[in-house]
Amino acid sequence: MQKNFKPHPNSFKNTFCVFNEVLSNEIEGLKKQFESKAGSAYYYTESGMYRVSNHWGRLANSKWRLIAMEPETPSKTKIGFARWNEFYPDNAEEKLYYIDVNYDKNTVTYQHKKNPEFDNKAILRTSFETTKKIKQIRNLQQLTSWAKHFDYESIDDLRKQIITELIFTEKTLDEIKREI
């Protein structure tokens, strides 16, 4: 029988968290302890929280992301799990976030500075600054028109050079482009 574990109601306010997708068998036998107005269901355990939802990202005053399984499950509704120690504080004023790029998958995302994988090398930014840089990086990743002004052998190498500068320096995109 499941022990009834209930976190403090305000413990999720203004938090950042990355959930990992799990299969439905993980919540079998667990009691649903909360359902949001938007239809998300929450299951609390001693070790963490399961969330069943069809929407992830910005939620009210929090940023909760889901890392989907590979291969991705077909259902739009996903079950995510996060340990209690993986909920980090979030606010608009502090420099809490760094940018993380996966060049193989051609993706960009942001992570919290309390993430145990943070190596203190990437520049920390506010959520607004981080969003702005991510938008620039996605444009560099997905478009080619910006590259017509450069003399280069490999657009992928050029992209990587510019994106690396955006992540690890305070330089603006214009400053980086001028230097190249």
Tab-separated table of C-alpha atoms in Angstrom:
chain	number	residue	atom	x	y	z
A	1	MET	CA	0.000	0.000	0.000
A	2	GLN	CA	1.260	3.461	-0.940
A	3	LYS	CA	2.191	5.736	1.936
A	4	ASN	CA	0.421	9.061	1.446
A	5	PHE	CA	3.179	11.601	0.795
A	6	LYS	CA	2.131	15.203	0.266
A	7	PRO	CA	4.553	18.072	-0.413
A	8	HIS	CA	3.861	21.616	0.759
A	9	PRO	CA	1.428	23.335	-1.674
A	10	ASN	CA	3.886	26.175	-2.406
A	11	SER	CA	6.917	23.928	-2.945
A	12	PHE	CA	6.504	24.063	-6.751
A	13	LYS	CA	5.974	27.804	-7.129
A	14	ASN	CA	8.666	29.530	-9.175
A	15	THR	CA	10.621	26.376	-9.959
A	16	PHE	CA	12.537	24.947	-12.882
A	17	CYS	CA	12.550	21.178	-13.348
A	18	VAL	CA	13.396	18.621	-16.015
A	19	PHE	CA	11.210	15.519	-15.929
A	20	ASN	CA	12.147	12.264	-17.653
A	21	GLU	CA	9.415	10.407	-19.498
A	22	VAL	CA	8.474	7.040	-18.016
A	23	LEU	CA	6.036	4.308	-18.999
A	24	SER	CA	2.553	4.011	-17.495
A	25	ASN	CA	3.466	0.937	-15.436
A	26	GLU	CA	5.472	3.278	-13.146
A	27	ILE	CA	2.283	4.858	-11.756
A	28	GLU	CA	0.218	1.662	-11.549
A	29	GLY	CA	-1.075	1.319	-8.014
A	30	LEU	CA	-0.245	4.929	-7.105
A	31	LYS	CA	-2.996	7.230	-5.899
A	32	LYS	CA	-3.597	10.407	-7.900
A	33	GLN	CA	-3.162	13.181	-5.364
A	34	PHE	CA	-3.895	16.276	-7.393
A	35	GLU	CA	-5.438	17.243	-10.724
A	36	SER	CA	-4.941	20.722	-12.163
A	37	LYS	CA	-7.608	22.784	-13.892
A	38	ALA	CA	-5.778	22.045	-17.160
A	39	GLY	CA	-6.145	18.290	-16.591
A	40	SER	CA	-2.631	17.345	-15.476
A	41	ALA	CA	-2.517	14.604	-12.855
A	42	TYR	CA	0.082	14.442	-10.077
A	43	TYR	CA	1.318	11.455	-8.103
A	44	TYR	CA	3.656	12.129	-5.173
A	45	THR	CA	6.072	9.609	-3.715
A	46	GLU	CA	8.849	9.801	-1.133
A	47	SER	CA	11.438	10.072	-3.905
A	48	GLY	CA	9.700	12.471	-6.285
A	49	MET	CA	6.738	13.434	-8.421
A	50	TYR	CA	5.038	11.813	-11.401
A	51	ARG	CA	3.161	14.186	-13.677
A	52	VAL	CA	0.748	13.025	-16.375
A	53	SER	CA	0.121	15.797	-18.876
A	54	ASN	CA	-0.279	16.776	-22.506
A	55	HIS	CA	1.503	20.102	-21.999
A	56	TRP	CA	4.996	20.897	-20.780
A	57	GLY	CA	7.171	24.012	-20.687
A	58	ARG	CA	6.010	27.214	-19.028
A	59	LEU	CA	3.330	26.431	-16.451
A	60	ALA	CA	1.827	29.311	-14.483
A	61	ASN	CA	4.902	30.494	-12.562
A	62	SER	CA	7.208	27.540	-13.271
A	63	LYS	CA	9.281	26.061	-16.088
A	64	TRP	CA	8.901	22.287	-16.308
A	65	ARG	CA	10.385	20.461	-19.278
A	66	LEU	CA	9.986	16.839	-20.320
A	67	ILE	CA	12.765	14.776	-21.848
A	68	ALA	CA	10.899	12.331	-24.061
A	69	MET	CA	11.857	8.696	-24.403
A	70	GLU	CA	13.654	7.517	-27.519
A	71	PRO	CA	11.993	6.293	-29.598
A	72	GLU	CA	9.240	8.736	-28.698
A	73	THR	CA	5.983	7.297	-27.403
A	74	PRO	CA	3.033	7.942	-29.757
A	75	SER	CA	0.670	9.429	-27.156
A	76	LYS	CA	0.428	13.220	-26.793
A	77	THR	CA	-0.113	12.705	-23.067
A	78	LYS	CA	3.197	11.892	-21.399
A	79	ILE	CA	4.171	10.699	-17.930
A	80	GLY	CA	7.199	12.406	-16.461
A	81	PHE	CA	9.112	11.771	-13.261
A	82	ALA	CA	11.397	14.121	-11.326
A	83	ARG	CA	13.120	13.664	-7.975
A	84	TRP	CA	12.399	16.249	-5.286
A	85	ASN	CA	16.011	17.493	-5.365
A	86	GLU	CA	15.671	18.275	-9.099
A	87	PHE	CA	13.258	21.193	-8.532
A	88	TYR	CA	15.379	24.352	-8.632
A	89	PRO	CA	14.388	27.943	-7.787
A	90	ASP	CA	13.391	30.236	-10.644
A	91	ASN	CA	12.993	33.995	-10.926
A	92	ALA	CA	13.367	36.665	-13.600
A	93	GLU	CA	16.150	38.680	-11.932
A	94	GLU	CA	18.948	36.199	-11.173
A	95	LYS	CA	21.376	34.691	-13.665
A	96	LEU	CA	20.245	31.088	-13.193
A	97	TYR	CA	20.464	29.554	-16.662
A	98	TYR	CA	23.054	28.356	-19.125
A	99	ILE	CA	22.638	27.216	-22.708
A	100	ASP	CA	23.206	23.626	-23.750
A	101	VAL	CA	23.583	22.638	-27.419
A	102	ASN	CA	23.506	19.145	-28.867
A	103	TYR	CA	25.272	19.462	-32.231
A	104	ASP	CA	24.496	15.877	-33.252
A	105	LYS	CA	20.736	16.363	-32.851
A	106	ASN	CA	20.867	20.047	-33.831
A	107	THR	CA	19.003	21.120	-30.691
A	108	VAL	CA	19.433	23.877	-28.135
A	109	THR	CA	17.949	24.160	-24.678
A	110	TYR	CA	18.668	25.763	-21.339
A	111	GLN	CA	19.624	24.268	-18.005
A	112	HIS	CA	19.660	25.524	-14.430
A	113	LYS	CA	22.970	26.338	-12.743
A	114	LYS	CA	22.123	23.870	-9.944
A	115	ASN	CA	22.091	21.040	-12.469
A	116	PRO	CA	24.855	18.661	-11.298
A	117	GLU	CA	26.193	18.520	-14.877
A	118	PHE	CA	26.960	22.268	-14.938
A	119	ASP	CA	30.732	22.721	-15.284
A	120	ASN	CA	30.786	26.510	-14.629
A	121	LYS	CA	32.118	27.204	-18.135
A	122	ALA	CA	29.014	28.473	-19.945
A	123	ILE	CA	27.862	32.016	-19.182
A	124	LEU	CA	24.939	32.259	-16.762
A	125	ARG	CA	22.059	34.464	-17.860
A	126	THR	CA	18.624	35.593	-16.732
A	127	SER	CA	15.672	33.759	-18.251
A	128	PHE	CA	15.026	36.712	-20.615
A	129	GLU	CA	18.654	36.838	-21.806
A	130	THR	CA	18.686	33.051	-22.200
A	131	THR	CA	15.527	33.085	-24.315
A	132	LYS	CA	17.039	35.759	-26.582
A	133	LYS	CA	20.283	33.770	-27.102
A	134	ILE	CA	18.376	30.535	-27.757
A	135	LYS	CA	16.350	32.285	-30.461
A	136	GLN	CA	19.582	33.466	-32.116
A	137	ILE	CA	21.112	29.989	-31.915
A	138	ARG	CA	18.016	28.357	-33.429
A	139	ASN	CA	18.179	30.813	-36.323
A	140	LEU	CA	21.839	29.915	-36.855
A	141	GLN	CA	20.974	26.206	-36.740
A	142	GLN	CA	17.964	26.302	-39.049
A	143	LEU	CA	18.664	29.082	-41.542
A	144	THR	CA	21.427	29.592	-44.084
A	145	SER	CA	20.772	33.137	-45.345
A	146	TRP	CA	22.914	34.643	-42.555
A	147	ALA	CA	25.985	32.765	-43.879
A	148	LYS	CA	26.084	34.406	-47.318
A	149	HIS	CA	28.292	37.220	-45.958
A	150	PHE	CA	31.008	34.822	-44.779
A	151	ASP	CA	33.841	33.053	-46.526
A	152	TYR	CA	33.739	29.489	-45.194
A	153	GLU	CA	34.410	25.898	-46.196
A	154	SER	CA	31.847	24.255	-43.915
A	155	ILE	CA	28.674	25.956	-42.733
A	156	ASP	CA	28.486	23.432	-39.874
A	157	ASP	CA	31.933	24.497	-38.626
A	158	LEU	CA	30.964	28.160	-38.964
A	159	ARG	CA	27.731	27.551	-37.030
A	160	LYS	CA	29.605	25.751	-34.280
A	161	GLN	CA	32.176	28.541	-34.012
A	162	ILE	CA	29.498	31.251	-33.658
A	163	ILE	CA	27.274	29.235	-31.312
A	164	THR	CA	30.224	28.368	-29.066
A	165	GLU	CA	31.040	32.072	-28.741
A	166	LEU	CA	27.391	32.840	-27.896
A	167	ILE	CA	27.383	30.222	-25.129
A	168	PHE	CA	30.788	30.834	-23.545
A	169	THR	CA	31.223	34.618	-23.886
A	170	GLU	CA	29.254	37.791	-23.217
A	171	LYS	CA	29.762	38.916	-26.824
A	172	THR	CA	26.746	39.870	-28.890
A	173	LEU	CA	25.943	38.024	-32.094
A	174	ASP	CA	26.958	41.123	-34.105
A	175	GLU	CA	30.319	41.318	-32.316
A	176	ILE	CA	31.006	37.646	-33.027
A	177	LYS	CA	30.077	37.984	-36.689
A	178	ARG	CA	32.286	41.073	-37.079
A	179	GLU	CA	35.268	39.246	-35.544
A	180	ILE	CA	34.863	36.361	-37.995
